[in-house]
């Protein structure tokens, strides 16, 4: 099960985007528990894993920063599809 979240960063100046953490609520693709995460916009595109704080299964995060359209696209998956 995969979930994509599109985060708009419109109206922010580029320097502010480089130093910004965006708070986001996601659902664990394994147990469905809602998790509060911080998305770090300062590092550009990212691909990483973090464990669910409830069920301890790994969650795959894939973040794409689109500077032209000033959006972030966050894909959250169990990575076992």
Short mmCIF file of C-alpha atoms in Angstrom, two decimals:
data_model
loop_
_atom_site.label_atom_id
_atom_site.label_comp_id
_atom_site.label_asym_id
_atom_site.label_seq_id
_atom_site.Cartn_x
_atom_site.Cartn_y
_atom_site.Cartn_z
CA UNK A 1 0.00 0.00 0.00
CA UNK A 2 1.53 3.36 -1.04
CA UNK A 3 0.49 6.86 -0.14
CA UNK A 4 1.56 10.05 -1.89
CA UNK A 5 1.34 13.43 -0.22
CA UNK A 6 1.80 16.63 -2.22
CA UNK A 7 3.06 19.51 -0.07
CA UNK A 8 2.83 23.03 -1.52
CA UNK A 9 5.56 25.50 -0.63
CA UNK A 10 4.15 28.44 -2.59
CA UNK A 11 4.90 31.93 -1.35
CA UNK A 12 8.12 31.01 0.44
CA UNK A 13 11.31 32.69 -0.62
CA UNK A 14 14.08 30.26 -1.69
CA UNK A 15 16.24 30.98 1.36
CA UNK A 16 13.31 30.21 3.67
CA UNK A 17 12.68 26.91 1.82
CA UNK A 18 16.33 25.88 2.29
CA UNK A 19 16.05 26.20 6.07
CA UNK A 20 12.50 24.91 6.49
CA UNK A 21 11.08 21.79 8.11
CA UNK A 22 7.52 20.97 7.12
CA UNK A 23 5.35 19.08 9.60
CA UNK A 24 3.19 16.37 8.03
CA UNK A 25 0.87 13.61 9.24
CA UNK A 26 1.15 10.27 7.44
CA UNK A 27 -0.36 6.83 7.93
CA UNK A 28 1.92 3.85 8.48
CA UNK A 29 1.53 1.60 5.42
CA UNK A 30 1.76 -1.46 7.70
CA UNK A 31 -0.49 -0.75 10.70
CA UNK A 32 -2.33 2.42 9.60
CA UNK A 33 -1.33 4.42 12.69
CA UNK A 34 -1.08 8.18 12.10
CA UNK A 35 2.47 9.48 12.56
CA UNK A 36 3.68 13.06 12.81
CA UNK A 37 6.88 13.58 10.80
CA UNK A 38 9.12 16.50 9.90
CA UNK A 39 9.96 16.78 6.21
CA UNK A 40 13.35 18.43 5.67
CA UNK A 41 13.13 20.53 2.51
CA UNK A 42 16.75 21.70 2.73
CA UNK A 43 18.36 18.48 1.42
CA UNK A 44 16.64 18.22 -1.98
CA UNK A 45 15.42 14.84 -3.25
CA UNK A 46 15.68 12.10 -0.64
CA UNK A 47 15.11 8.36 -0.40
CA UNK A 48 15.24 6.85 3.09
CA UNK A 49 13.68 4.44 5.58
CA UNK A 50 12.42 5.05 9.09
CA UNK A 51 10.67 2.64 11.46
CA UNK A 52 7.06 3.09 12.55
CA UNK A 53 7.00 4.10 16.21
CA UNK A 54 4.01 1.80 16.81
CA UNK A 55 4.58 -1.45 14.88
CA UNK A 56 8.36 -1.07 14.29
CA UNK A 57 8.13 -2.03 10.59
CA UNK A 58 10.27 -0.03 8.15
CA UNK A 59 8.57 2.74 6.19
CA UNK A 60 10.04 3.84 2.85
CA UNK A 61 10.03 7.59 2.25
CA UNK A 62 10.78 9.06 -1.17
CA UNK A 63 10.82 12.86 -1.34
CA UNK A 64 10.99 14.85 -4.57
CA UNK A 65 11.54 18.61 -4.46
CA UNK A 66 10.17 20.42 -7.53
CA UNK A 67 11.71 23.88 -7.35
CA UNK A 68 10.11 25.02 -10.63
CA UNK A 69 6.54 24.40 -9.40
CA UNK A 70 7.56 25.03 -5.76
CA UNK A 71 6.10 21.76 -4.49
CA UNK A 72 7.27 18.72 -2.58
CA UNK A 73 6.02 15.23 -3.38
CA UNK A 74 6.35 12.68 -0.60
CA UNK A 75 5.72 8.99 -1.36
CA UNK A 76 5.27 6.76 1.68
CA UNK A 77 5.23 2.98 1.20
CA UNK A 78 5.83 -0.37 2.86
CA UNK A 79 8.29 -1.13 0.02
CA UNK A 80 7.14 -4.74 -0.06
CA UNK A 81 4.72 -4.36 -2.99
#
